[in-house]
Short mmCIF file of C-alpha atoms in Angstrom, two decimals:
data_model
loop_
_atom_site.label_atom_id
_atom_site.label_comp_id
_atom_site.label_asym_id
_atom_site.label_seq_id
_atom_site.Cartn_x
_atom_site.Cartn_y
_atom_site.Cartn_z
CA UNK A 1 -14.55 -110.02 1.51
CA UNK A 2 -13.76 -109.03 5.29
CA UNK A 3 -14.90 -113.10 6.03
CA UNK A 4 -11.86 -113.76 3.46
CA UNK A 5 -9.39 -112.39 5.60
CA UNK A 6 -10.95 -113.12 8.62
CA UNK A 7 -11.83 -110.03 10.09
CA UNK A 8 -14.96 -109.01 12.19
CA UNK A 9 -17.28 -106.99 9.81
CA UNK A 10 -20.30 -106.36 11.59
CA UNK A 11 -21.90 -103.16 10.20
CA UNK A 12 -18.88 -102.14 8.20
CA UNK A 13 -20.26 -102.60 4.58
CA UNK A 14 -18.01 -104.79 2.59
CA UNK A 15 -18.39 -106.21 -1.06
CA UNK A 16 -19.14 -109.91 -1.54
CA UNK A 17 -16.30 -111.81 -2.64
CA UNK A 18 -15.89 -114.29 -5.52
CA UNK A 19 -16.52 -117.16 -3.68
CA UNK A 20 -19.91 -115.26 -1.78
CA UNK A 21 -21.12 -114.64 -5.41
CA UNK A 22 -20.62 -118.62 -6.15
CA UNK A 23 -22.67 -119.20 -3.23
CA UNK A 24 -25.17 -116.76 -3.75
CA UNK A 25 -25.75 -118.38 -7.34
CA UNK A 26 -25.42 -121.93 -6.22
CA UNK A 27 -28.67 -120.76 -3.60
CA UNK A 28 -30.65 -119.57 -6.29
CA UNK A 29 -30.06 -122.53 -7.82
CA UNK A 30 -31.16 -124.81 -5.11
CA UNK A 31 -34.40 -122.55 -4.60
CA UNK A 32 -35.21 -122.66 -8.49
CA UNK A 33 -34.85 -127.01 -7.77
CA UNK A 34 -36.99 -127.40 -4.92
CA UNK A 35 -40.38 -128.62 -5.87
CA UNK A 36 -43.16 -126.50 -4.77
CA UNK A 37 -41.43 -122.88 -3.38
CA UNK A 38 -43.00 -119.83 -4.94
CA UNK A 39 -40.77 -116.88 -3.44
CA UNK A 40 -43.55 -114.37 -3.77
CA UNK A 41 -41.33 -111.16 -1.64
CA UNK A 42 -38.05 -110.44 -0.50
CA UNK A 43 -37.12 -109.20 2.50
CA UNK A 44 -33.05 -108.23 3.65
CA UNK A 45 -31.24 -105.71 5.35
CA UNK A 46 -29.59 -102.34 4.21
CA UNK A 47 -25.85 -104.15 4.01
CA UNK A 48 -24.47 -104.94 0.46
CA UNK A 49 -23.45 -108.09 0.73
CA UNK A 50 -27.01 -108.98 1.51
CA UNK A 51 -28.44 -106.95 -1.08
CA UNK A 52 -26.12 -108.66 -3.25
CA UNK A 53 -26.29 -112.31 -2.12
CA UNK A 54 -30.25 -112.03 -2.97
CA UNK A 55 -29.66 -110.14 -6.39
CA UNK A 56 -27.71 -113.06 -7.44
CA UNK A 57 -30.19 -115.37 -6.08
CA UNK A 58 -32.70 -114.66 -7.43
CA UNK A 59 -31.26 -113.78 -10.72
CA UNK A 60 -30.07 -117.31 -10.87
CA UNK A 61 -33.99 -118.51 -9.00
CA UNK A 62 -35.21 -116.52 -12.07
CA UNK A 63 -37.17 -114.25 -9.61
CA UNK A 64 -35.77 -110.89 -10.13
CA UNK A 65 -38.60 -109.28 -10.03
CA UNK A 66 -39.64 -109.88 -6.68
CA UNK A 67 -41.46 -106.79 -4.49
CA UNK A 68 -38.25 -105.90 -1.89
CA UNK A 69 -38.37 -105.10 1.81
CA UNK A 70 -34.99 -103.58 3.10
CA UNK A 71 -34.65 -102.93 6.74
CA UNK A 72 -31.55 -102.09 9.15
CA UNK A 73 -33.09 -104.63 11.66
CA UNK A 74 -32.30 -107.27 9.99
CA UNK A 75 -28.63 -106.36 9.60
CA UNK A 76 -25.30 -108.35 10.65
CA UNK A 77 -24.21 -107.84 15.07
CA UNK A 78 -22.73 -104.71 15.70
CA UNK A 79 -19.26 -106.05 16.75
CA UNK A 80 -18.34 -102.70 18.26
CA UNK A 81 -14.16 -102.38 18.57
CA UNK A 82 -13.92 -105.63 17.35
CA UNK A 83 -14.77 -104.63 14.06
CA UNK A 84 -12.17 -104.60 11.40
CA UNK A 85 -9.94 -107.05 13.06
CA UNK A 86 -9.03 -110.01 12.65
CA UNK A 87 -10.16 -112.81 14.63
CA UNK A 88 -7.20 -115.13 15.35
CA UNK A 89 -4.98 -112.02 16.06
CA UNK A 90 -8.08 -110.91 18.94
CA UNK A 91 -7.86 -114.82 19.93
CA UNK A 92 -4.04 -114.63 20.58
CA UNK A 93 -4.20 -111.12 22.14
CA UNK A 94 -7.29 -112.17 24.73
CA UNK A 95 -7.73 -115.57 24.31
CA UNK A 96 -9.81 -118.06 22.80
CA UNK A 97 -12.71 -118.32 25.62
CA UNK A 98 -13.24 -114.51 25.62
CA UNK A 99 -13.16 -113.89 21.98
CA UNK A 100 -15.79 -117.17 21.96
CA UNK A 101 -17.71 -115.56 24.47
CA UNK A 102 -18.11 -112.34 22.80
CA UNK A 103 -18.92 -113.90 19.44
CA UNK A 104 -21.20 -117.18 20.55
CA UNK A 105 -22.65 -116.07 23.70
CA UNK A 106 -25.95 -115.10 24.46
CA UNK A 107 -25.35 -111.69 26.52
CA UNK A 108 -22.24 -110.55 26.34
CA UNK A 109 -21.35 -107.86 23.91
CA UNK A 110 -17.48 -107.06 22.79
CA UNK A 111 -16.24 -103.58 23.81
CA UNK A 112 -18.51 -100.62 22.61
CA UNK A 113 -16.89 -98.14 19.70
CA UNK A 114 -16.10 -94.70 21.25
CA UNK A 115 -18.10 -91.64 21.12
CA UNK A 116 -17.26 -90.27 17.70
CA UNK A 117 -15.67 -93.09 16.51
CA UNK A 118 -16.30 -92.48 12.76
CA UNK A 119 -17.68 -96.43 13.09
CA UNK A 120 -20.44 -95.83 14.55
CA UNK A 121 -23.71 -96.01 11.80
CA UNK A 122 -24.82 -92.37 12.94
CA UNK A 123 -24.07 -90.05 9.71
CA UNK A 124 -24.66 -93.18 7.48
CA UNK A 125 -27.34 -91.67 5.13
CA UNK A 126 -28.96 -95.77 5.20
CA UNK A 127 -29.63 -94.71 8.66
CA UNK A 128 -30.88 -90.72 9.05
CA UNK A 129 -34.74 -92.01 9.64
CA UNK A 130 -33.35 -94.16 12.89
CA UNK A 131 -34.19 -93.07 16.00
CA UNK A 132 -30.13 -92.44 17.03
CA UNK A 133 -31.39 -94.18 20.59
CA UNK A 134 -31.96 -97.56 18.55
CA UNK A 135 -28.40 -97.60 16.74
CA UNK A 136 -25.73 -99.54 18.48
CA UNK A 137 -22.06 -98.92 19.10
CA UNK A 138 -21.55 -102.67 20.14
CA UNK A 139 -24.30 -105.39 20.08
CA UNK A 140 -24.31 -109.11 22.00
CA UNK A 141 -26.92 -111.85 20.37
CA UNK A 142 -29.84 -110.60 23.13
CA UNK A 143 -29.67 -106.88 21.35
CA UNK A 144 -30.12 -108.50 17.77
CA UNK A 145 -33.40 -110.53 19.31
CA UNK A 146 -34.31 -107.45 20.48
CA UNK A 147 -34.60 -105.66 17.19
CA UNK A 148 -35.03 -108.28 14.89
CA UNK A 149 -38.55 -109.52 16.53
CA UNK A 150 -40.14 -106.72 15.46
CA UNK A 151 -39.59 -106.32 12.39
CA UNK A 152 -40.42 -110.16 12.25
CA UNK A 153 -43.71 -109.46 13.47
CA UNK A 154 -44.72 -106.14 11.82
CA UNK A 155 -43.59 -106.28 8.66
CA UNK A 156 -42.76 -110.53 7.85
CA UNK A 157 -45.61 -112.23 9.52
CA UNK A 158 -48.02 -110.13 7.43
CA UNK A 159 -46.05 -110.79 4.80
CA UNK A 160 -46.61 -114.59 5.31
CA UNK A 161 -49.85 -114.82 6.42
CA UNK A 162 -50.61 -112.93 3.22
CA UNK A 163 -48.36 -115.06 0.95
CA UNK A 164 -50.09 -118.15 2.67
CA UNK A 165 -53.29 -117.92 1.31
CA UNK A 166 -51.94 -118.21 -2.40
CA UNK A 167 -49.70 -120.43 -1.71
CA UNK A 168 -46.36 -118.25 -1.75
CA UNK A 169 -43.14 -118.58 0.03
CA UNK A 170 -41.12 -115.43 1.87
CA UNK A 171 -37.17 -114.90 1.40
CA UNK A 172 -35.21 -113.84 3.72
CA UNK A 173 -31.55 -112.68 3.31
CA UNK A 174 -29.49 -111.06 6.20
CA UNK A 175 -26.69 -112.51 8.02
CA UNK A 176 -25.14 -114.92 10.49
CA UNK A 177 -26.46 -113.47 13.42
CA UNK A 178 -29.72 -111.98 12.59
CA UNK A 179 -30.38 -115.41 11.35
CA UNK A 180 -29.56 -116.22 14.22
CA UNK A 181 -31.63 -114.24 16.38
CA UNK A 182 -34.80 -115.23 13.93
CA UNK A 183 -34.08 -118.76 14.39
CA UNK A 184 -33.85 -118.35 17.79
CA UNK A 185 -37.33 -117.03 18.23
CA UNK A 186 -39.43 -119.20 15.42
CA UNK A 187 -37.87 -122.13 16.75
CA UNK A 188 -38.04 -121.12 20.65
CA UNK A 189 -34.35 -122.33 21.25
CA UNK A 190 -33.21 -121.79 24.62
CA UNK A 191 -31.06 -119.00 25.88
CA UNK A 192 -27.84 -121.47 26.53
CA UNK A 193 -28.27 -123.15 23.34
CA UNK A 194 -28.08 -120.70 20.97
CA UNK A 195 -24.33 -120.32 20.99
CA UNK A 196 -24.34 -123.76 19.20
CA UNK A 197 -26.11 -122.82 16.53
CA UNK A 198 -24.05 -121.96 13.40
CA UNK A 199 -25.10 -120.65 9.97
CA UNK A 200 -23.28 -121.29 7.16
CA UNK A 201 -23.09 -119.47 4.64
CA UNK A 202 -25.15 -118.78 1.00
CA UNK A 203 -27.48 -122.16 1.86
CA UNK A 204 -30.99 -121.61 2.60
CA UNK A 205 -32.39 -122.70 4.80
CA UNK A 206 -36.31 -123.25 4.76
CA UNK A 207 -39.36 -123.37 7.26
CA UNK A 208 -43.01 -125.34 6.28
CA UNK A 209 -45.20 -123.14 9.00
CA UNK A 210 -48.99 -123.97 10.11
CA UNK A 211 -51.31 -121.43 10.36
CA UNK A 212 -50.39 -120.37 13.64
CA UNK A 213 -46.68 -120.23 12.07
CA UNK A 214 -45.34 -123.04 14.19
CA UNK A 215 -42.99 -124.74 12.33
CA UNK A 216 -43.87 -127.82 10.79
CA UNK A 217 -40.76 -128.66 8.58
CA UNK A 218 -37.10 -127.38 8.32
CA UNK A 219 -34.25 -128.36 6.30
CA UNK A 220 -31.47 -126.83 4.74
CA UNK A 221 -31.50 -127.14 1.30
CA UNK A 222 -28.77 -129.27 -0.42
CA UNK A 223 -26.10 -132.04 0.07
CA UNK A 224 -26.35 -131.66 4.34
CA UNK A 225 -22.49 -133.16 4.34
CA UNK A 226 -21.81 -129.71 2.67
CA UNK A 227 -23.83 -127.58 5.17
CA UNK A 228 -22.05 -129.52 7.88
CA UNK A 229 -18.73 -128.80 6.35
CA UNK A 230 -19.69 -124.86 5.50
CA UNK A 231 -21.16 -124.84 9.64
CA UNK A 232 -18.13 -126.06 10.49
CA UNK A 233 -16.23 -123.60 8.69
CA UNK A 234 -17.75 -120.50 10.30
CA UNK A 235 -17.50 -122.20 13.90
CA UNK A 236 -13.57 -122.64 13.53
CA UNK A 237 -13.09 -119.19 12.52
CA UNK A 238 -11.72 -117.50 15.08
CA UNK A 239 -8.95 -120.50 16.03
CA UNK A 240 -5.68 -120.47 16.35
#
C-alpha cells in the first residue's frame, strides 16, 4: 500500500494492495507453468505483505501446504527517519543524489530513528526473542548482507541441500532489499555494482545451483519486456 503512495516503508508493516495481490497471483501462476519446479518449503520474513504475497502464491501455485520458515532477517531495509515519507517530497527537500545515495548505495544508511521513537521494532511482540543489539533503528544495504547471510546459510542452504537430493525447489519471499542483499552474495556482485541492481516486484526470480550451490542458471520468470518495465518502475521511484 505504502509503495502506492510512494512512501518509504521499511519495517513499518503495511497491507498489500490490490495491485500486490494481482502480482502475487500472477507469480503463482508463473511458478505452477514452469516445467520441472517442485517448491518443496517456504521461507519469508515476519512482514505481512510478504506473508501475504506467498499465501497468494502459492494458493494460486496450488502449494498451500508447504512447511513455512519465517524469520526477521529476511525482512525489508530499515529506512530509519525516512520511513513513512514520501520519496519525491525527501527528493525535493534534499535532493535527488542524496536520497539516491541513501536508497541505492552500498554503505550509507539514511538518518537513524530516535531513542524511543515508537518506530523502532523493540516492543513489537514479532521481535521479543531478538537480541535488542541486532535490531536496527536505520539500516544501509551492507547491514542487510550482514544479517541476511546467516540466515542464508543456517537455516536455507540446509534447506536446499536437503531439497536437492529429491529433486525439490526452495521459495523465497522477502523484499526489495533483502533480495537484494541475497543476490548480492549467491551471485558475488561487487560492492559498486549493487546499486544497479533493481527488483521488481511479485516476479520470481529463479536460480539452477550445482552441488556446491554455484549458480548454474537464472532467469526471471515471464515476458522479460515486463520485468524490464516493472525494474524500471521501482528505479524511477523516488523522481521528481
Amino acid at each position: 500500500m505504502w509503495n502506492a503512495q510512494n512512501l518509504f516503508t521499511g519495517w513499518v508493516d503495511v497491507e498489500l494492495s490490490p495491485r500486490g495481490n494481482e502480482e502475487a497471483r500472477a507469480a503463482g501462476d508463473l511458478m505452477a507453468a514452469e516445467p520441472g519446479l517442485d517448491l518443496r518449503v517456504l521461507h519469508t520474513s515476519v512482514l505481512v505483505r510478504a506473508i501475504a504475497t506467498a499465501e497468494l502464491a502459492l494458493h494460486a501455485a496450488g502449494r498451500s501446504w508447504l512447511p513455512v520458515r519465517r524469520h526477521w532477517r529476511l525482512n525489508e531495509r530499515h529506512y530509519g527517519a525516512l520511513q513513512g515519507r514520501n520519496k519525491k517530497e525527501t527528493t525535493a527537500e534534499y535532493g535527488e543524489d542524496q536520497v539516491h545515495l541513501w536508497r541505492r548505495s552500498y554503505d550509507v544508511p539514511p538518518p537513524p530513528l530516535s531513542p524511543g521513537d515508537p518506530g523502532l521494532p523493540a516492543g513489537d511482540p514479532r521481535y521479543r526473542d531478538v537480541d535488542p543489539d541486532d535490531l536496527p533503528a536505520t539500516e544501509c544495504l551492507a547491514d542487510v548482507v550482514r544479517r541476511v547471510v546467516p540466515y542464508w546459510e543456517s537455516a536455507i542452504v540446509p534447506d536446499l541441500r536437503a531439497e536437492d537430493q529429491r529433486g525439490g525447489a526452495v521459495l523465497v519471499v522477502a523484499h526489495g532489499n533483502s533480495i537484494r542483499a541475497l543476490r548480492k552474495h549467491i551471485e558475488h556482485i561487487a560492492d559498486p555494482e549493487i546499486a544497479d541492481l533493481e527488483i521488481p516486484t511479485g516476479i520470481p526470480y529463479r536460480y539452477r545451483l550445482d552441488g556446491e550451490l554455484s549458480v548454474v542458471e537464472a532467469e526471471y520468470l515471464g515476458d522479460p519486456e515486463e520485468v524490464r518495465a516493472a525494474a524500471d518502475a521501482v528505479r524511477h521511484q523516488s523522481r521528481l
